[in-house]
Amino acid sequence: MAKDIIDLPVIGRAGTLQTVDEAARRFEVLWTTGAQVRRYSWMRDEEFDEELVVSTDAMRLDRLNAGAPFLNSHGSWSLRDILGVVEEDSIRIGGNSAFARIRMSERDDVEDIWRDIKAGIIRNVSVGYRVHKFERVGSTERTDGGARALYRAVDWEPLEISAVAIGADPGAGMRSDSGPKTARSNRCTIITRAEPAAPAATDQKGNDMANGTDTVGEDEHRTAPPAQTRTADPTSQAATPAPVSAPVAPDADAIRTEERARVSTIMTICARHGLGADISGDLIARGVSLDDARAAVLDALASSDSAGRTAEPAPAQARGDGASDAAYRNAVTESLLHRASPGTSSITDGAREFRGLSLMELARHSLERSGLRTGGMSKMELAGAALGQRGFHTTSDFLAILANVAGKTLRDAYALTPRTFAAWARRATITDFKPVSRTQLGGAPDLQKVLESGEFQYGTIGEGKEVYALATYGRIIAITRQVLINDDLDAFTRIPAAFGASAADLESDIVYSILMQNPDMGDGTALFHADHGNLGTASVVSEKALAAAYRAFGQQKGIEDRLISILPRFILVPPGSRSLEARKQVTATTPSSTADVNTFSGRLEVIEEPRLIPTTGQDPWFLAADPARIDTVEFAYLDGQEGVFTETRMGFEVDGIEIKARYDFAAKAIDHRGLYKNAGAATA
């Protein structure tokens, strides 16, 4: 009895889907019947039969019983290929049949497959397995009437179960149309009972079992028992000549020469057309014939499909019209924003085709859409082309997409950051960066009694003036090639969002610094000063202190020294004891006596602002009038540039692009009469 050892790849066999438990998302499958399958060996020009021994002694069931994956068509490129799991210890053997129980995943992207399984539309499953030992029975030794040599798998190991489109084995109801695409070969022992010059078994396409390749068709898998111990040649040729009537010993030298010519020709063709080593390597490893390789190269060139992309949509060629280009950029931008924050960014049908793609995949898609071939580019070259660096003449939309994502997240964060001053301060716009004068208008002059036949006298309106100018603020965010390669979406979302929030915080810092720093006004006197009648005696927020503040407002006079009618509307306090004191004073209650009435309930709005916490001393509190009644603090933006804006340029200091965030802002106290300060005191 002879014994050979060869390298054997993963093999596929098919089965049928059985009962379905919809509530538990489970179903049972018959994943093998062990039936004989007819095979063909190109190495020996010989047909043979393969048979799986279905028994616990012949089958290594540890992987399946431990929870092997349930895959989509034997896919193993991504975790998204996993549709479910083989439930632990659910394998049972009955006669020559093996059964398993599958539990489906609850992911959204699995639901359409689960619906088709429940409806009976998808009913074929397939098992991927390795054979560790074949027992070969010569055609003259067979007792079952078979006319070919029989290879019986007496030691084999199922690895996974898959849902597949096409069934093959009539005995089981379905077979796999391919094995797992990334599986490696394993060592297999072949015990030969007779015919020591046994042929090396192959699949029906002629792929030698020892070649380590893994592409099979319907009712195909690889078994390759050779006559002697040898190591796999990963580039074994896959061409299938017509079988001859009797086995003929192969010419090893001729086979090696032919294989070297095939490999060299495929590499030359791919290099000539700018296709990457991954494409040529795939064609060589799968044993594709020269004619099929040429056809594959033509298909790759025609579709501009890039190597290594499995989940990408086919590139849509740019049509050159602004509407379609804008729609494309908006869709990709939307998909990235949804990926970064699915809870706050919705996704439309137009953006769904880009959902889940990495930054590099989107970069390749955008480049190919613009007409640039990316086959053969390294990751660094691809990232450089996507970022429009020198040497790559491209009109890719990718730069605009990245700028859109960064700009939108920055502006959204800016808009969502709270700015409490907007309630009590006055907003304005300025047309340029020149100093502007804000005039304080006094009240109208007193009306004088006009006697009969008397003349009306002219009066004048006094005025004061405050001057300020816009200032520009900004920062640059650098996006490098490494960010794309690492798929670091945070660089386009969270970092710009932090800058946007920082811009909004800066506005609050500027406005509230006016209250805390107490700058001089145009008349040379500090904003809060006894001469301005708006500085109270240090006190907690109490009924007595508020009454004094209301009296101070009532005593304010206009420029022409005449009383004006203004009252406070907002009370500005820092968090803590001042906030509690203020809320108690303005909250409506149900008192048991007049002494318990909250006199100021409903008269003031409490605005709580952390920037009013001083570095030392007691917490102050402030009152502000309605800005529609009298000027208090004015904050301004450049006309047409309200908020944060972004600009993009090619990086010079960094190897990538630079996104500049800028905004123009200023704030100034305009009239002291609408503001009041109490320096605060320790809580009693």
PDB file of C-alpha atoms in Angstrom, residues 202-377:
ATOM      1  CA  THR A 202      -7.715  17.605 -10.329  1.00  0.00           C
ATOM      2  CA  ASP A 203     -10.943  19.496 -10.607  1.00  0.00           C
ATOM      3  CA  GLN A 204     -13.010  19.533 -13.760  1.00  0.00           C
ATOM      4  CA  LYS A 205     -11.268  22.649 -15.002  1.00  0.00           C
ATOM      5  CA  GLY A 206      -7.952  20.837 -14.791  1.00  0.00           C
ATOM      6  CA  ASN A 207      -6.619  22.622 -11.697  1.00  0.00           C
ATOM      7  CA  ASP A 208      -4.120  20.299 -10.041  1.00  0.00           C
ATOM      8  CA  MET A 209      -4.777  19.741  -6.340  1.00  0.00           C
ATOM      9  CA  ALA A 210      -1.147  20.512  -5.640  1.00  0.00           C
ATOM     10  CA  ASN A 211      -1.238  23.965  -7.177  1.00  0.00           C
ATOM     11  CA  GLY A 212      -2.755  25.678  -4.130  1.00  0.00           C
ATOM     12  CA  THR A 213      -5.376  27.540  -6.230  1.00  0.00           C
ATOM     13  CA  ASP A 214      -8.973  27.871  -5.212  1.00  0.00           C
ATOM     14  CA  THR A 215     -11.331  28.841  -8.034  1.00  0.00           C
ATOM     15  CA  VAL A 216     -13.895  26.171  -8.911  1.00  0.00           C
ATOM     16  CA  GLY A 217     -17.142  26.090 -10.801  1.00  0.00           C
ATOM     17  CA  GLU A 218     -20.497  24.371 -10.387  1.00  0.00           C
ATOM     18  CA  ASP A 219     -20.128  20.784  -9.149  1.00  0.00           C
ATOM     19  CA  GLU A 220     -16.361  21.359  -8.877  1.00  0.00           C
ATOM     20  CA  HIS A 221     -13.749  21.144  -6.159  1.00  0.00           C
ATOM     21  CA  ARG A 222     -10.149  20.145  -5.943  1.00  0.00           C
ATOM     22  CA  THR A 223      -8.718  16.727  -5.250  1.00  0.00           C
ATOM     23  CA  ALA A 224      -5.293  15.973  -6.663  1.00  0.00           C
ATOM     24  CA  PRO A 225      -3.728  12.708  -5.560  1.00  0.00           C
ATOM     25  CA  PRO A 226      -0.346  12.357  -7.286  1.00  0.00           C
ATOM     26  CA  ALA A 227       1.729   9.236  -7.590  1.00  0.00           C
ATOM     27  CA  GLN A 228       4.587  10.564  -5.451  1.00  0.00           C
ATOM     28  CA  THR A 229       5.285  13.036  -2.658  1.00  0.00           C
ATOM     29  CA  ARG A 230       5.752  16.596  -3.943  1.00  0.00           C
ATOM     30  CA  THR A 231       5.224  20.268  -2.968  1.00  0.00           C
ATOM     31  CA  ALA A 232       2.616  22.495  -4.586  1.00  0.00           C
ATOM     32  CA  ASP A 233       3.549  24.834  -7.415  1.00  0.00           C
ATOM     33  CA  PRO A 234       1.289  27.898  -6.840  1.00  0.00           C
ATOM     34  CA  THR A 235       1.349  28.822 -10.531  1.00  0.00           C
ATOM     35  CA  SER A 236       0.221  25.520 -11.977  1.00  0.00           C
ATOM     36  CA  GLN A 237      -1.540  25.932 -15.343  1.00  0.00           C
ATOM     37  CA  ALA A 238      -5.306  25.611 -15.474  1.00  0.00           C
ATOM     38  CA  ALA A 239      -5.854  24.859 -19.190  1.00  0.00           C
ATOM     39  CA  THR A 240      -7.895  21.690 -19.744  1.00  0.00           C
ATOM     40  CA  PRO A 241      -6.977  19.608 -22.781  1.00  0.00           C
ATOM     41  CA  ALA A 242      -9.280  16.925 -24.075  1.00  0.00           C
ATOM     42  CA  PRO A 243      -8.918  13.643 -22.131  1.00  0.00           C
ATOM     43  CA  VAL A 244      -7.127  10.755 -23.784  1.00  0.00           C
ATOM     44  CA  SER A 245      -8.133   7.163 -23.671  1.00  0.00           C
ATOM     45  CA  ALA A 246      -5.231   5.938 -21.546  1.00  0.00           C
ATOM     46  CA  PRO A 247      -3.017   7.507 -18.886  1.00  0.00           C
ATOM     47  CA  VAL A 248       0.194   9.038 -20.192  1.00  0.00           C
ATOM     48  CA  ALA A 249       3.126   9.943 -17.940  1.00  0.00           C
ATOM     49  CA  PRO A 250       3.609  13.722 -17.950  1.00  0.00           C
ATOM     50  CA  ASP A 251       6.745  15.407 -19.184  1.00  0.00           C
ATOM     51  CA  ALA A 252       7.764  17.411 -16.096  1.00  0.00           C
ATOM     52  CA  ASP A 253      10.268  19.593 -17.950  1.00  0.00           C
ATOM     53  CA  ALA A 254       7.735  20.489 -20.629  1.00  0.00           C
ATOM     54  CA  ILE A 255       5.143  21.348 -17.979  1.00  0.00           C
ATOM     55  CA  ARG A 256       7.553  23.636 -16.136  1.00  0.00           C
ATOM     56  CA  THR A 257       8.583  25.365 -19.368  1.00  0.00           C
ATOM     57  CA  GLU A 258       4.969  25.941 -20.372  1.00  0.00           C
ATOM     58  CA  GLU A 259       4.094  27.254 -16.923  1.00  0.00           C
ATOM     59  CA  ARG A 260       7.010  29.696 -16.891  1.00  0.00           C
ATOM     60  CA  ALA A 261       5.889  31.012 -20.285  1.00  0.00           C
ATOM     61  CA  ARG A 262       2.318  31.457 -19.004  1.00  0.00           C
ATOM     62  CA  VAL A 263       3.445  33.366 -15.912  1.00  0.00           C
ATOM     63  CA  SER A 264       5.835  35.583 -17.875  1.00  0.00           C
ATOM     64  CA  THR A 265       3.210  36.408 -20.515  1.00  0.00           C
ATOM     65  CA  ILE A 266       0.535  37.324 -17.946  1.00  0.00           C
ATOM     66  CA  MET A 267       2.936  39.602 -16.063  1.00  0.00           C
ATOM     67  CA  THR A 268       4.010  41.297 -19.304  1.00  0.00           C
ATOM     68  CA  ILE A 269       0.408  41.891 -20.436  1.00  0.00           C
ATOM     69  CA  CYS A 270      -0.606  43.394 -17.062  1.00  0.00           C
ATOM     70  CA  ALA A 271       2.477  45.621 -16.871  1.00  0.00           C
ATOM     71  CA  ARG A 272       1.982  46.859 -20.448  1.00  0.00           C
ATOM     72  CA  HIS A 273      -1.555  48.036 -19.651  1.00  0.00           C
ATOM     73  CA  GLY A 274      -0.733  49.574 -16.292  1.00  0.00           C
ATOM     74  CA  LEU A 275      -2.496  46.947 -14.196  1.00  0.00           C
ATOM     75  CA  GLY A 276      -1.117  46.212 -10.752  1.00  0.00           C
ATOM     76  CA  ALA A 277       0.769  43.201  -9.481  1.00  0.00           C
ATOM     77  CA  ASP A 278      -2.312  42.177  -7.515  1.00  0.00           C
ATOM     78  CA  ILE A 279      -4.235  41.521 -10.743  1.00  0.00           C
ATOM     79  CA  SER A 280      -1.414  39.596 -12.430  1.00  0.00           C
ATOM     80  CA  GLY A 281      -0.766  37.668  -9.222  1.00  0.00           C
ATOM     81  CA  ASP A 282      -4.415  36.700  -8.979  1.00  0.00           C
ATOM     82  CA  LEU A 283      -4.529  35.463 -12.586  1.00  0.00           C
ATOM     83  CA  ILE A 284      -1.349  33.447 -12.084  1.00  0.00           C
ATOM     84  CA  ALA A 285      -2.405  31.956  -8.755  1.00  0.00           C
ATOM     85  CA  ARG A 286      -5.782  30.865 -10.127  1.00  0.00           C
ATOM     86  CA  GLY A 287      -4.142  29.023 -12.976  1.00  0.00           C
ATOM     87  CA  VAL A 288      -5.951  31.082 -15.613  1.00  0.00           C
ATOM     88  CA  SER A 289      -5.053  30.198 -19.180  1.00  0.00           C
ATOM     89  CA  LEU A 290      -3.460  32.811 -21.459  1.00  0.00           C
ATOM     90  CA  ASP A 291      -6.664  33.295 -23.457  1.00  0.00           C
ATOM     91  CA  ASP A 292      -8.713  33.758 -20.284  1.00  0.00           C
ATOM     92  CA  ALA A 293      -6.051  36.071 -18.840  1.00  0.00           C
ATOM     93  CA  ARG A 294      -6.168  38.290 -21.939  1.00  0.00           C
ATOM     94  CA  ALA A 295      -9.962  38.458 -21.653  1.00  0.00           C
ATOM     95  CA  ALA A 296      -9.690  39.375 -17.961  1.00  0.00           C
ATOM     96  CA  VAL A 297      -7.227  42.174 -18.756  1.00  0.00           C
ATOM     97  CA  LEU A 298      -9.566  43.565 -21.419  1.00  0.00           C
ATOM     98  CA  ASP A 299     -12.469  43.457 -18.957  1.00  0.00           C
ATOM     99  CA  ALA A 300     -10.393  45.299 -16.350  1.00  0.00           C
ATOM    100  CA  LEU A 301      -9.428  47.999 -18.840  1.00  0.00           C
ATOM    101  CA  ALA A 302     -12.972  48.385 -20.143  1.00  0.00           C
ATOM    102  CA  SER A 303     -14.534  48.827 -16.712  1.00  0.00           C
ATOM    103  CA  SER A 304     -11.580  50.721 -15.175  1.00  0.00           C
ATOM    104  CA  ASP A 305     -12.034  48.448 -12.199  1.00  0.00           C
ATOM    105  CA  SER A 306      -9.288  48.644  -9.621  1.00  0.00           C
ATOM    106  CA  ALA A 307      -7.590  45.708  -8.003  1.00  0.00           C
ATOM    107  CA  GLY A 308      -8.590  44.744  -4.522  1.00  0.00           C
ATOM    108  CA  ARG A 309     -12.048  46.389  -4.487  1.00  0.00           C
ATOM    109  CA  THR A 310     -14.833  44.026  -3.607  1.00  0.00           C
ATOM    110  CA  ALA A 311     -17.605  46.216  -2.249  1.00  0.00           C
ATOM    111  CA  GLU A 312     -17.150  49.305  -4.396  1.00  0.00           C
ATOM    112  CA  PRO A 313     -19.730  50.427  -6.924  1.00  0.00           C
ATOM    113  CA  ALA A 314     -18.623  50.610 -10.519  1.00  0.00           C
ATOM    114  CA  PRO A 315     -17.153  54.042 -11.199  1.00  0.00           C
ATOM    115  CA  ALA A 316     -19.649  56.344 -12.832  1.00  0.00           C
ATOM    116  CA  GLN A 317     -17.831  58.364 -15.481  1.00  0.00           C
ATOM    117  CA  ALA A 318     -18.002  62.094 -14.887  1.00  0.00           C
ATOM    118  CA  ARG A 319     -20.328  63.692 -17.399  1.00  0.00           C
ATOM    119  CA  GLY A 320     -18.813  67.130 -17.126  1.00  0.00           C
ATOM    120  CA  ASP A 321     -22.035  68.924 -16.241  1.00  0.00           C
ATOM    121  CA  GLY A 322     -22.172  70.810 -13.007  1.00  0.00           C
ATOM    122  CA  ALA A 323     -25.407  69.253 -11.779  1.00  0.00           C
ATOM    123  CA  SER A 324     -24.206  65.623 -11.911  1.00  0.00           C
ATOM    124  CA  ASP A 325     -20.802  66.490 -10.453  1.00  0.00           C
ATOM    125  CA  ALA A 326     -22.411  68.398  -7.600  1.00  0.00           C
ATOM    126  CA  ALA A 327     -24.836  65.531  -6.967  1.00  0.00           C
ATOM    127  CA  TYR A 328     -21.915  63.086  -6.844  1.00  0.00           C
ATOM    128  CA  ARG A 329     -19.949  65.235  -4.403  1.00  0.00           C
ATOM    129  CA  ASN A 330     -23.006  65.747  -2.218  1.00  0.00           C
ATOM    130  CA  ALA A 331     -23.766  62.010  -2.147  1.00  0.00           C
ATOM    131  CA  VAL A 332     -20.236  61.017  -1.128  1.00  0.00           C
ATOM    132  CA  THR A 333     -20.117  63.846   1.427  1.00  0.00           C
ATOM    133  CA  GLU A 334     -23.419  62.664   2.883  1.00  0.00           C
ATOM    134  CA  SER A 335     -22.175  59.064   3.137  1.00  0.00           C
ATOM    135  CA  LEU A 336     -19.046  60.169   5.020  1.00  0.00           C
ATOM    136  CA  LEU A 337     -21.017  62.376   7.400  1.00  0.00           C
ATOM    137  CA  HIS A 338     -23.394  59.478   8.074  1.00  0.00           C
ATOM    138  CA  ARG A 339     -20.465  57.154   8.702  1.00  0.00           C
ATOM    139  CA  ALA A 340     -18.918  59.636  11.137  1.00  0.00           C
ATOM    140  CA  SER A 341     -22.166  60.307  13.015  1.00  0.00           C
ATOM    141  CA  PRO A 342     -25.032  57.974  12.034  1.00  0.00           C
ATOM    142  CA  GLY A 343     -27.161  59.252  14.898  1.00  0.00           C
ATOM    143  CA  THR A 344     -27.228  62.846  13.677  1.00  0.00           C
ATOM    144  CA  SER A 345     -26.610  62.583   9.906  1.00  0.00           C
ATOM    145  CA  SER A 346     -29.236  60.844   7.819  1.00  0.00           C
ATOM    146  CA  ILE A 347     -28.471  59.170   4.504  1.00  0.00           C
ATOM    147  CA  THR A 348     -30.484  59.323   1.284  1.00  0.00           C
ATOM    148  CA  ASP A 349     -30.818  56.730  -1.458  1.00  0.00           C
ATOM    149  CA  GLY A 350     -28.283  58.547  -3.615  1.00  0.00           C
ATOM    150  CA  ALA A 351     -25.601  58.191  -0.937  1.00  0.00           C
ATOM    151  CA  ARG A 352     -26.267  54.568  -0.021  1.00  0.00           C
ATOM    152  CA  GLU A 353     -24.035  53.141  -2.762  1.00  0.00           C
ATOM    153  CA  PHE A 354     -21.040  54.766  -1.039  1.00  0.00           C
ATOM    154  CA  ARG A 355     -22.023  53.588   2.426  1.00  0.00           C
ATOM    155  CA  GLY A 356     -19.285  51.650   4.193  1.00  0.00           C
ATOM    156  CA  LEU A 357     -16.505  52.455   1.712  1.00  0.00           C
ATOM    157  CA  SER A 358     -13.138  53.436   3.144  1.00  0.00           C
ATOM    158  CA  LEU A 359     -11.468  56.754   2.344  1.00  0.00           C
ATOM    159  CA  MET A 360      -9.039  54.996  -0.006  1.00  0.00           C
ATOM    160  CA  GLU A 361     -11.879  53.245  -1.825  1.00  0.00           C
ATOM    161  CA  LEU A 362     -13.707  56.541  -2.259  1.00  0.00           C
ATOM    162  CA  ALA A 363     -10.490  58.198  -3.429  1.00  0.00           C
ATOM    163  CA  ARG A 364      -9.989  55.507  -6.075  1.00  0.00           C
ATOM    164  CA  HIS A 365     -13.624  55.771  -7.159  1.00  0.00           C
ATOM    165  CA  SER A 366     -13.378  59.540  -7.548  1.00  0.00           C
ATOM    166  CA  LEU A 367     -10.111  59.365  -9.486  1.00  0.00           C
ATOM    167  CA  GLU A 368     -11.412  56.758 -11.914  1.00  0.00           C
ATOM    168  CA  ARG A 369     -14.591  58.735 -12.341  1.00  0.00           C
ATOM    169  CA  SER A 370     -12.425  61.639 -13.502  1.00  0.00           C
ATOM    170  CA  GLY A 371     -10.681  59.398 -16.034  1.00  0.00           C
ATOM    171  CA  LEU A 372      -7.429  58.592 -14.211  1.00  0.00           C
ATOM    172  CA  ARG A 373      -6.447  54.923 -14.203  1.00  0.00           C
ATOM    173  CA  THR A 374      -5.354  53.800 -10.749  1.00  0.00           C
ATOM    174  CA  GLY A 375      -4.324  50.218 -11.514  1.00  0.00           C
ATOM    175  CA  GLY A 376      -0.826  49.523 -10.251  1.00  0.00           C
ATOM    176  CA  MET A 377      -0.704  52.557  -7.948  1.00  0.00           C
TER     177      MET A 377
END
